[in-house]
Tab-separated table of C-alpha atoms and ligand atoms in Angstrom:
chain	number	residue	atom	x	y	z
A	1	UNK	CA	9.257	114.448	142.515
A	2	UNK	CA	10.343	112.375	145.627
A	3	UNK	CA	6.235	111.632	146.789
A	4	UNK	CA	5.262	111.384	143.076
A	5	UNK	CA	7.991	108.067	142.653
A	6	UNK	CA	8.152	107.137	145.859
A	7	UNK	CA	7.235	103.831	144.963
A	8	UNK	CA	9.562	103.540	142.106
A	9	UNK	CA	13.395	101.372	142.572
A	10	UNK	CA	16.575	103.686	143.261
A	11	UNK	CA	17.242	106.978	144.896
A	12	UNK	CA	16.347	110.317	143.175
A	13	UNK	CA	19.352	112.544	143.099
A	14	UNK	CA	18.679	115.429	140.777
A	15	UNK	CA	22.830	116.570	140.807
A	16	UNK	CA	23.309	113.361	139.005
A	17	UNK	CA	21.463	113.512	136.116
A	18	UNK	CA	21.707	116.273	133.563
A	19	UNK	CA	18.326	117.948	133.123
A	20	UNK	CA	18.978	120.980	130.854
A	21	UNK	CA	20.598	121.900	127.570
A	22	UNK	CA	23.533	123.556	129.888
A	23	UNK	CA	23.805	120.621	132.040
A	24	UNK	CA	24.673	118.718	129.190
A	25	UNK	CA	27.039	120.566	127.349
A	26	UNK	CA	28.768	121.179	130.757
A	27	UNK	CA	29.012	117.258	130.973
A	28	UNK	CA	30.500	117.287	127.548
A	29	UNK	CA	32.856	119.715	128.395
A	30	UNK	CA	33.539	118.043	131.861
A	31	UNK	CA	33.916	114.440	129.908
A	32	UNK	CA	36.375	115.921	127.242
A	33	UNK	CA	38.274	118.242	130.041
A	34	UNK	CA	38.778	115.133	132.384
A	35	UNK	CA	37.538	111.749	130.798
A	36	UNK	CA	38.829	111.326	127.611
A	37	UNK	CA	42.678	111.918	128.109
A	38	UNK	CA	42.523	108.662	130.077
A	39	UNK	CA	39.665	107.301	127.961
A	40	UNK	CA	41.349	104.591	126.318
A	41	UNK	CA	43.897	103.419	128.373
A	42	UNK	CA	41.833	102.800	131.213
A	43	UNK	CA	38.278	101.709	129.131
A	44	UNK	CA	38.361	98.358	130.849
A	45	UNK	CA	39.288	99.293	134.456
A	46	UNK	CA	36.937	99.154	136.964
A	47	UNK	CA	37.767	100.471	140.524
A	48	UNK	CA	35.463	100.659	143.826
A	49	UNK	CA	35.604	104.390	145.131
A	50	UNK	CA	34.999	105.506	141.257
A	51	UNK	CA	32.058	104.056	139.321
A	52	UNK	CA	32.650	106.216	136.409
A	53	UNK	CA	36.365	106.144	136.459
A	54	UNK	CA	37.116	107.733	133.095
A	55	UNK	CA	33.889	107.141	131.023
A	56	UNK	CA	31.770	110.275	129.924
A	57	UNK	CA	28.187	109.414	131.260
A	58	UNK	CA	26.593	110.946	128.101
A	59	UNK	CA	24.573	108.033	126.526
A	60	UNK	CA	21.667	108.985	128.142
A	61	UNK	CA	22.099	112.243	126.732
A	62	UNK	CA	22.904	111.388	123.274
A	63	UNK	CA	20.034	108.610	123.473
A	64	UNK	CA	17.178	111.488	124.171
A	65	UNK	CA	19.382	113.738	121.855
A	66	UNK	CA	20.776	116.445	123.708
A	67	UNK	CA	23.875	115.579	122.153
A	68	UNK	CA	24.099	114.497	119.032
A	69	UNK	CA	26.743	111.481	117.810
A	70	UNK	CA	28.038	113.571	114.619
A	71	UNK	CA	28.949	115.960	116.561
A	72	UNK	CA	30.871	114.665	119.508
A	73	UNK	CA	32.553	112.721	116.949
A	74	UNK	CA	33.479	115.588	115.307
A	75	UNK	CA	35.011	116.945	118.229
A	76	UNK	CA	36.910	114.696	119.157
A	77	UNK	CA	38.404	113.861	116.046
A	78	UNK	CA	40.024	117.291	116.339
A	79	UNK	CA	41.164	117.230	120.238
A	80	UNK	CA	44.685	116.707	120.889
A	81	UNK	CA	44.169	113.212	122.568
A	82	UNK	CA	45.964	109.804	122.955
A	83	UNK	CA	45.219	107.464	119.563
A	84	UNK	CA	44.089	104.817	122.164
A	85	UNK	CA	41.368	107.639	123.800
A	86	UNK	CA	40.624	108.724	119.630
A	87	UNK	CA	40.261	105.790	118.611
A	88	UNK	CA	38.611	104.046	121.638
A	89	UNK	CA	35.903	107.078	121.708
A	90	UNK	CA	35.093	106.967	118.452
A	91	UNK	CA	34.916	103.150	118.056
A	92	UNK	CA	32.108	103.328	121.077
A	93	UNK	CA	29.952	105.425	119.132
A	94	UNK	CA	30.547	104.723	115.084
A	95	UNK	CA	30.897	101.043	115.775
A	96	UNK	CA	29.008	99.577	118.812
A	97	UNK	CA	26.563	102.330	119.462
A	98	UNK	CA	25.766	102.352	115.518
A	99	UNK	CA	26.034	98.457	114.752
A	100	UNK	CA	23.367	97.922	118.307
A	101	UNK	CA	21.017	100.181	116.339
A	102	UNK	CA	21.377	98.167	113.071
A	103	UNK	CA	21.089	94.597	115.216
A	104	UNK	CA	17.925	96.004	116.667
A	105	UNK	CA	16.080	97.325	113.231
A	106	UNK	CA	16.925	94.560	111.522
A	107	UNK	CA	15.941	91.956	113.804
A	108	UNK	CA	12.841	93.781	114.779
A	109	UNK	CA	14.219	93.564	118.446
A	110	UNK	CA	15.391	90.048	118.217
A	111	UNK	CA	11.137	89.060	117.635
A	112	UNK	CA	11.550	87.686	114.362
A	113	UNK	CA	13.679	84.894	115.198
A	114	UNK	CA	12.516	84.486	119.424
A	115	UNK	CA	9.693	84.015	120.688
A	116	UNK	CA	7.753	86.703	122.769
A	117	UNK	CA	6.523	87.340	126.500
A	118	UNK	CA	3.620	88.081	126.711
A	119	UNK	CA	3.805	91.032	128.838
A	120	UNK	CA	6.564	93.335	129.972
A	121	UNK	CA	7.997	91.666	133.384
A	122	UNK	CA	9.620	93.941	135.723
A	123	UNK	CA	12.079	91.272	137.189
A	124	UNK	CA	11.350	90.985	140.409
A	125	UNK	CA	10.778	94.339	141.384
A	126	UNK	CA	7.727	93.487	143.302
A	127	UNK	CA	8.448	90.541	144.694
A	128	UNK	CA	12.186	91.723	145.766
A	129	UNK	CA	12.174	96.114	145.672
A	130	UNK	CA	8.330	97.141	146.260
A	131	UNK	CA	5.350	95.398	146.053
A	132	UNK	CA	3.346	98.932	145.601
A	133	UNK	CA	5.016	99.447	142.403
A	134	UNK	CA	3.288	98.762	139.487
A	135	UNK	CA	4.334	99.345	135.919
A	136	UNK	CA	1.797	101.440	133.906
A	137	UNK	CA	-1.451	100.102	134.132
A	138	UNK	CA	-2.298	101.121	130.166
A	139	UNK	CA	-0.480	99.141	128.285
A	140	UNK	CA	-2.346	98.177	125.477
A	141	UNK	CA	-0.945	95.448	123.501
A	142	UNK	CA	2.448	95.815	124.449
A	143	UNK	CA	4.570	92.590	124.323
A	144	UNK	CA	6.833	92.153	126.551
A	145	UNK	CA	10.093	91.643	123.872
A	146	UNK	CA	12.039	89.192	122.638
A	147	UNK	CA	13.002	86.607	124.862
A	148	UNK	CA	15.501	84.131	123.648
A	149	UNK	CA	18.090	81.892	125.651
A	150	UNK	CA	20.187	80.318	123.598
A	151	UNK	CA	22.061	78.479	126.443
A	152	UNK	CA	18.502	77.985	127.933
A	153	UNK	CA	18.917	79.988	131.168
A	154	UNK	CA	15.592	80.280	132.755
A	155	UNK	CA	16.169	81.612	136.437
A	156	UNK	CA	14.986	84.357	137.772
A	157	UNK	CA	17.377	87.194	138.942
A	158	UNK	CA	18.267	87.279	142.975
A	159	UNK	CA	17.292	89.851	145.248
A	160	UNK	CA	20.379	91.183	145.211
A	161	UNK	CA	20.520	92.914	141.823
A	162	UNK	CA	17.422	94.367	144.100
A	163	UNK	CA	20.223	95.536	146.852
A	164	UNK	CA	20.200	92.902	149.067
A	165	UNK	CA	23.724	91.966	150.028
A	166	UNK	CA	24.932	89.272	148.014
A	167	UNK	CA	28.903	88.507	149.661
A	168	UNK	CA	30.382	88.873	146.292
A	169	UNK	CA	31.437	92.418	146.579
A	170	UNK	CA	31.940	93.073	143.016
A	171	UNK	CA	28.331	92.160	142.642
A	172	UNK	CA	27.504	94.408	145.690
A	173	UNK	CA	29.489	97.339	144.549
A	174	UNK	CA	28.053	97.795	141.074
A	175	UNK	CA	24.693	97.666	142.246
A	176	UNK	CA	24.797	100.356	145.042
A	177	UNK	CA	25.927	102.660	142.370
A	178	UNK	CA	23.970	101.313	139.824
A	179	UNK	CA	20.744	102.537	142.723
A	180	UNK	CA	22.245	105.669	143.141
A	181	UNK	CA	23.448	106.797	139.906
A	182	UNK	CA	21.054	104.909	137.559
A	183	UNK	CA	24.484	103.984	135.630
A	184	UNK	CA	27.782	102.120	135.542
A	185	UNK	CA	29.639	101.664	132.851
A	186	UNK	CA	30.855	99.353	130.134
A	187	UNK	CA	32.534	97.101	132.110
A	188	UNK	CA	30.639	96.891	134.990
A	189	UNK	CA	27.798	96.156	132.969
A	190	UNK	CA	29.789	93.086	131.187
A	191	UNK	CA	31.602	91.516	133.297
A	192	UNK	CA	30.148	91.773	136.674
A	193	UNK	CA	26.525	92.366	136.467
A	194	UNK	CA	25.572	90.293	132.981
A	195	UNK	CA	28.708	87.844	133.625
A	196	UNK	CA	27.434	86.974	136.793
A	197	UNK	CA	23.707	86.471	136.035
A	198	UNK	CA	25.066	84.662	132.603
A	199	UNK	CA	26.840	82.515	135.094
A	200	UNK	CA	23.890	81.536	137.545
A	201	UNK	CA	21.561	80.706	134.280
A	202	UNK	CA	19.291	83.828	135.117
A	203	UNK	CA	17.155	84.093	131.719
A	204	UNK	CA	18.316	87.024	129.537
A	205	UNK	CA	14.822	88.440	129.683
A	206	UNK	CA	14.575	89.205	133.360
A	207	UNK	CA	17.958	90.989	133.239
A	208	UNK	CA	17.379	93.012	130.028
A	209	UNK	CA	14.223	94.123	132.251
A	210	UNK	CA	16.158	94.971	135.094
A	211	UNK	CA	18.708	97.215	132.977
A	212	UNK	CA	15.560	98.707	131.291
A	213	UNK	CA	14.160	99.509	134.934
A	214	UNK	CA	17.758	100.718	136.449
A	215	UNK	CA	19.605	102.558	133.830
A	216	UNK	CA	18.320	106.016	132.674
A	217	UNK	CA	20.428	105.435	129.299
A	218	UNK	CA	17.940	101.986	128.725
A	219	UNK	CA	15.680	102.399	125.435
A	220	UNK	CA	14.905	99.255	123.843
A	221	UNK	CA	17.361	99.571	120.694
A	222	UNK	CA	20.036	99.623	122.610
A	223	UNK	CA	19.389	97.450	125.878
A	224	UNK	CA	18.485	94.618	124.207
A	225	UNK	CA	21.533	93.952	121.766
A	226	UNK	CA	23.504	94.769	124.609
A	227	UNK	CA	22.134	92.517	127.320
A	228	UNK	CA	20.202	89.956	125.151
A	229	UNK	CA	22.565	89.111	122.960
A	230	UNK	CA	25.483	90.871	124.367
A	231	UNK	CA	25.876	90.326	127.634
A	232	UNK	CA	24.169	86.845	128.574
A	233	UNK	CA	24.905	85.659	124.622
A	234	UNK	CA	20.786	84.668	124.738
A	235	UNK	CA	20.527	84.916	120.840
A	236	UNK	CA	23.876	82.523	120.647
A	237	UNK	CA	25.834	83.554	118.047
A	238	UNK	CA	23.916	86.003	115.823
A	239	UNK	CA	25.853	89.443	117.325
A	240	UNK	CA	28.660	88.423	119.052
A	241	UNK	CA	30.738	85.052	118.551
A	242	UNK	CA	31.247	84.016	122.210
A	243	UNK	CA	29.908	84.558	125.612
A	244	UNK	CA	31.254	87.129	127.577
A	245	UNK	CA	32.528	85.375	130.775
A	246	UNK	CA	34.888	85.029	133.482
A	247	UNK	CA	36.315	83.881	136.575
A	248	UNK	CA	37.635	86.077	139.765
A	249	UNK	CA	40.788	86.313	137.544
A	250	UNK	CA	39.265	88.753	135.097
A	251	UNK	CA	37.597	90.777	137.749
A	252	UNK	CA	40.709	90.799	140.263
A	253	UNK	CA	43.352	91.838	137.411
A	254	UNK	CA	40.821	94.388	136.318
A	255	UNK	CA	39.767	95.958	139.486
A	256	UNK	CA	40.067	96.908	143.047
A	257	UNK	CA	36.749	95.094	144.161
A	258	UNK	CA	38.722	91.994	145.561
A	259	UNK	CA	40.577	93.784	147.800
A	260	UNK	CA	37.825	94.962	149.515
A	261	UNK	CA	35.601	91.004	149.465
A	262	UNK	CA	35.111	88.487	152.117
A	263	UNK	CA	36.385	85.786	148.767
A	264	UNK	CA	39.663	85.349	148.005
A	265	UNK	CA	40.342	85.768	143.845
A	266	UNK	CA	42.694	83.089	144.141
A	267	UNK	CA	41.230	80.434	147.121
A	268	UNK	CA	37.885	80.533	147.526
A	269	UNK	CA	35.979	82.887	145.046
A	270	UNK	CA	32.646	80.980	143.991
A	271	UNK	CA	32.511	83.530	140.527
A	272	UNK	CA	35.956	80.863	139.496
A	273	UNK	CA	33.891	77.942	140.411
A	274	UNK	CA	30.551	79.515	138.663
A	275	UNK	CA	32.759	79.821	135.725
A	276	UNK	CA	33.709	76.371	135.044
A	277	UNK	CA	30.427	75.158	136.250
A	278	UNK	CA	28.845	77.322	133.276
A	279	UNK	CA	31.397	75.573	131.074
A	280	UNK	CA	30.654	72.281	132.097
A	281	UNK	CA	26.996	72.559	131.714
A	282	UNK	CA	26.837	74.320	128.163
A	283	UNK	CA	29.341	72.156	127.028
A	284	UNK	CA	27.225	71.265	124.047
A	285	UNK	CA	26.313	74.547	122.968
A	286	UNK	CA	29.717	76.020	123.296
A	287	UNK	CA	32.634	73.454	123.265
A	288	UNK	CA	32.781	73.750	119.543
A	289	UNK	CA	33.566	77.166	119.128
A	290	UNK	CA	36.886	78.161	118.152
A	291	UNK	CA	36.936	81.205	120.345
A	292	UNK	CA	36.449	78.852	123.463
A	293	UNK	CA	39.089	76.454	122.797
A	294	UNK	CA	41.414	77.316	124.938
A	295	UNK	CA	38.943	77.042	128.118
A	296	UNK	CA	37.813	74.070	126.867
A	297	UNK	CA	41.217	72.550	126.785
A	298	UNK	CA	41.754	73.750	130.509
A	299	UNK	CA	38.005	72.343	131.812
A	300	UNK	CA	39.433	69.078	130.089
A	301	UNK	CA	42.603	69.486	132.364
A	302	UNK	CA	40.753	70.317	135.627
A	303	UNK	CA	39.508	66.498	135.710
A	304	UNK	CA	36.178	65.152	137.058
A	305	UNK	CA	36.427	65.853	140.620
A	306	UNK	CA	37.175	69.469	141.135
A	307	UNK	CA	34.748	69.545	138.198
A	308	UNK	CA	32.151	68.190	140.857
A	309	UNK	CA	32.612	70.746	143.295
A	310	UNK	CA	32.430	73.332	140.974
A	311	UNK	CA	28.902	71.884	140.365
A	312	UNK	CA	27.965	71.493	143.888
A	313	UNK	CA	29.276	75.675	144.594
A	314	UNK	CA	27.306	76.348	141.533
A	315	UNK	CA	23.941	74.817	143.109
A	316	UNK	CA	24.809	76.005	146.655
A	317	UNK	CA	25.590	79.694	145.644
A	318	UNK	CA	22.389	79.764	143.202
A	319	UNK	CA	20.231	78.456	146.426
A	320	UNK	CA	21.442	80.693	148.688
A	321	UNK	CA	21.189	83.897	146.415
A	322	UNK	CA	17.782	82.511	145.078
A	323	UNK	CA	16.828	82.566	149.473
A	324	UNK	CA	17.791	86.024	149.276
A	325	UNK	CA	20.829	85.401	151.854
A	326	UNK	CA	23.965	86.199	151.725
A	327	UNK	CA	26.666	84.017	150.864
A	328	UNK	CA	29.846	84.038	153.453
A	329	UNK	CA	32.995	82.142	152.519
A	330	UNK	CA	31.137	79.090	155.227
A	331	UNK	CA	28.844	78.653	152.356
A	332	UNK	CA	31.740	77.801	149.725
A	333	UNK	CA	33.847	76.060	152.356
A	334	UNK	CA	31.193	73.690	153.776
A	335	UNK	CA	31.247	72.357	149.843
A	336	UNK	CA	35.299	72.009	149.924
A	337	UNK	CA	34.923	69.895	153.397
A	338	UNK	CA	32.219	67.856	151.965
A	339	UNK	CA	33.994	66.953	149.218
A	340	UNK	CA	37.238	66.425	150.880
A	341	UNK	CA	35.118	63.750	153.443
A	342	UNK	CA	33.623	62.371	150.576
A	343	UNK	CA	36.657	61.808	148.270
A	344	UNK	CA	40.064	60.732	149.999
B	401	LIG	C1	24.788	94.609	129.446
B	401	LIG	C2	24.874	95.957	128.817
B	401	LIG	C3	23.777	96.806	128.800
B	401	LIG	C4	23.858	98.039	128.182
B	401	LIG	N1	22.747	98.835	128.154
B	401	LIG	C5	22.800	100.057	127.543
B	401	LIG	C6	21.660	100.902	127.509
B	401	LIG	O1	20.597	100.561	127.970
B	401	LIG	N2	21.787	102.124	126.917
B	401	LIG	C7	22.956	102.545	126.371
B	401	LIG	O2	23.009	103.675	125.861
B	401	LIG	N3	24.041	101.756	126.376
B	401	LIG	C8	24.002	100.532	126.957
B	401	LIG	N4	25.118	99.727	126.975
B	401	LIG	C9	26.331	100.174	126.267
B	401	LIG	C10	27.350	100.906	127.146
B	401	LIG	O3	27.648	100.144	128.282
B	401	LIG	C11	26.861	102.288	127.566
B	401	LIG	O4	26.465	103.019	126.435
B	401	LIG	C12	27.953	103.067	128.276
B	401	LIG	O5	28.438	102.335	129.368
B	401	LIG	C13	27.408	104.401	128.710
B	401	LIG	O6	28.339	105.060	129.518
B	401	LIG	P1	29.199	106.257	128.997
B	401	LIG	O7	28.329	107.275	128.334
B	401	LIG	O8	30.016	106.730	130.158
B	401	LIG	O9	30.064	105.548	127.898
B	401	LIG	P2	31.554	105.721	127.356
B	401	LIG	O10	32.329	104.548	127.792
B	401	LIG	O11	32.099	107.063	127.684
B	401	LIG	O12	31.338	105.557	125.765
B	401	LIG	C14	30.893	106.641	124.940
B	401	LIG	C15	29.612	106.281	124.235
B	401	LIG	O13	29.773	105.175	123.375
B	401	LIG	C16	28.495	104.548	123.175
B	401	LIG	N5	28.612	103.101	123.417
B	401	LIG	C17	29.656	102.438	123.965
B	401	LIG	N6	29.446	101.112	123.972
B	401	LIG	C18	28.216	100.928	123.441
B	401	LIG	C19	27.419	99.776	123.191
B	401	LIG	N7	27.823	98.529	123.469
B	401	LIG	N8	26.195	99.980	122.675
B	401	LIG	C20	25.749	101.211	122.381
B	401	LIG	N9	26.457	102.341	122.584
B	401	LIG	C21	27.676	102.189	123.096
B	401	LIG	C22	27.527	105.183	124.169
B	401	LIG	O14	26.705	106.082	123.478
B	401	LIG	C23	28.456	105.893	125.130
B	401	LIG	O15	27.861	107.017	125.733
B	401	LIG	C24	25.060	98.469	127.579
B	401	LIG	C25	26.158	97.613	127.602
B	401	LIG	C26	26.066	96.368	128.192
B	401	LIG	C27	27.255	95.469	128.170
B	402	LIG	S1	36.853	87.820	145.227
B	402	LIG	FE1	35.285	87.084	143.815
B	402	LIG	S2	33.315	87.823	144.642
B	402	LIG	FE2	34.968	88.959	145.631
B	402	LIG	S3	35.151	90.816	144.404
B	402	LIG	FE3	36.637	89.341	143.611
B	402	LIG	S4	35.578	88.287	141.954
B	402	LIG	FE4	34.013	89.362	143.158
C-alpha cells in the first residue's frame, strides 16, 4: 500500500482508519463507551495533545455506509446520556448531516447558481506536497465543481495547509493531525482551518479541494456545503446567514493552542488583526447584516489608524505565507514599529 501511494499527500497509518465491518462497530462502541458522555458539553473545545477530544470519528464510516444514520440515532436516543450529548448527537446527524445533503441535491452542488472550473484542481498539491502526484489521468468530462466566492476571495492556499510551518500554531497543529489522521473535527475544521483561509481571501474552491484531498470522510455532498458555503461563506447567504469568523479571542477561549504559540492571543496575534482586516475589506458585502452588527459597531470604534495596521499585517502575513515562510512575531512587530515611526 505504502509503494503503491507513495506519491500521494499524508501518512498511511492503517490503525487509524477502520477497514472492516468489526472495526467499525468497535468504533461505535468505543465512541458511545467514551465520546458521547462528554459529547455535548465539550462539542466546541478544541485542545492540542487531543485532536479528537470527544467526537466519534464515524462520518467516514456512515458516509461509505458501514454505519447507518437510523440506526446510531436510534441508539442513542435510548442511552442514558446528558440532554446536551442527546441532543447535540442527534442534531449533528438529523439536522446538519441531513440539511448538507438537501443543500447539495437541490443546488446540484452549488452549479446551478456558480459558475464552474473547468477541471478538478488539486490546490497546490503539486506545486507545494509532490510534484509526481497526479490526479487520475481519465477523467472524462469531469468539471471541476462549483466555484463561487461571494466575498470574491481568489488566492490560492499557502504551503502550509501543505505542512510547511506557518508560526500560527493553531494553524500548525490542525494540520499535522489533519496529515496523520486524515481528520479533525468540527471545530477545527471551522474555525481554524476555513476561518483562517476565509480570512487571507484564499478562494473557496482551492480549499474545498484541499478538504476533498485530506479528509477520508470528503464526498462531494457533503464537502462542499460545508466548506463552500459553510466554512468560507463563498455562496453568501444561501446556507448559512453569516460568515464564520474570528479573532485569537475565539480560538484562545476555546483551546489550548495559544499556550503553546510564538503569538500572544492578546498582544500580537496577526489572526485578531486578519479579522478586522477581513471586516474592513468586505465591508460592503457584509456590514448590512444584522448578525454582524455588533462587529461592525466595534470596527467603527477601532478608528482609522489601528484600522491601517490591521491592513498592512493583513498584506504582510498573506506575503509571507504566500513565500512559503514562516511568520515569527518580527514579521507582525516590524508593522507595529512602522506604524508607530510613521504616526506620532
Ligand atoms: C469546513 C468543513 C468541512 C467539512 N467536511 C466534511 C466532509 O468532507 N465530510 C463529512 O462527513 N463531514 C464534513 N464536515 C462536517 C463535520 O465537520 C464532520 O462530519 C465531523 O467533524 C466528522 O467527525 P466526527 O464523526 O467525529 O463527528 P461528530 O462531531 O462526532 O458528529 C457526529 C456526526 O454528525 C455528522 N455531522 C456533524 N456536523 C456535520 C455537518 N456540518 N455536515 C454533515 N454531517 C455532519 C457527521 O456524520 C458526524 O460523523 C465538514 C465541516 C466543515 C466545517
Ligand atoms: S496566538 Fe494566534 S496564532 Fe497563536 S495559536 Fe492563538 S490564535 Fe493561533
Amino acid at each position: 500500500m505504502h509503494a503503491q501511494f507513495a506519491d500521494h499527500p499524508g501518512q498511511i497509518r492503517p490503525e487509524s482508519l477502520p477497514g472492516t465491518k468489526q472495526d467499525a462497530l468497535a468504533n461505535w462502541e468505543w465512541a458511545k463507551k467514551y465520546c458521547l458522555p462528554l459529547f455535548g458539553p465539550y462539542e466546541d473545545a478544541m485542545a492540542q495533545e487531543e485532536p479528537g477530544l470527544f467526537h466519534t470519528r464515524i462520518s467516514a464510516l456512515l458516509n461509505i455506509l458501514r454505519l447507518l444514520p437510523r440506526q446510531v440515532v436510534k441508539e442513542v436516543e435510548t442511552l442514558q446520556l446528558p440532554l446536551a450529548s442527546k441532543e447535540g448527537f442527534i442534531r449533528q446527524i438529523l439536522g446538519w448531516r441531513e440539511f448538507v445533503r438537501h443543500v447539495h441535491r437541490e443546488t446540484q452542488g452549488f452549479r446551478k447558481r456558480t459558475p464552474k472550473a473547468v477541471k478538478p484542481g488539486d490546490a497546490g498539491y503539486t506545486k507545494w506536497g509532490n510534484p509526481r502526484w497526479r490526479a487520475s489521468k481519465n477523467l472524462g468530462d469531469l468539471d471541476g465543481g462549483a466555484r463561487p466566492s461571494f466575498l470574491g476571495g481568489k488566492w490560492s492556499l499557502p504551503a502550509a495547509f501543505w505542512g510547511v510551518p506557518s508560526g500560527l500554531n493553531c494553524l500548525d497543529q490542525v494540520i499535522k493531525s489533519v496529515w496523520e489522521d486524515s481528520y479533525s473535527h468540527h471545530i477545527t475544521r471551522l474555525m481554524v482551518l476555513s476561518n483562517i483561509a476565509t480570512l487571507l481571501d484564499v478562494s473557496p474552491r482551492d480549499l474545498t479541494d484541499w478538504f476533498w484531498i485530506a479528509y477520508t470522510d470528503a464526498f462531494d455532498w457533503v464537502v462542499e456545503p460545508n466548506v463552500l458555503a459553510m466554512g468560507t461563506f463563498g455562496t453568501g447567504p444561501v446556507m448559512t446567514t453569516k460568515p464564520y469568523v474570528s479573532g485569537a479571542a475565539y480560538i484562545n477561549r476555546m483551546s489550548n493552542f495559544c499556550g503553546n504559540c510564538e503569538f500572544n492571543p492578546k498582544t500580537n496575534c496577526p489572526v485578531t488583526n486578519l479579522y478586522w482586516a477581513f471586516l474592513e475589506r468586505h465591508k460592503l458585502e457584509l456590514q448590512t447584516n444584522p448578525r454582524l452588527r455588533l462587529p461592525f459597531q466595534n470596527l467603527k470604534k477601532r478608528g482609522q489608524a489601528k484600522i491601517q495596521k490591521d491592513n498592512e499585517i493583513y498584506a504582510v502575513v498573506r506575503k509571507v505565507l504566500a513565500a512559503s515562510t514562516r511568520l515569527t512575531p518580527q514579521h507582525v512587530d516590524s508593522v507595529h514599529s512602522n506604524f508607530l515611526l510613521d504616526k506620532p
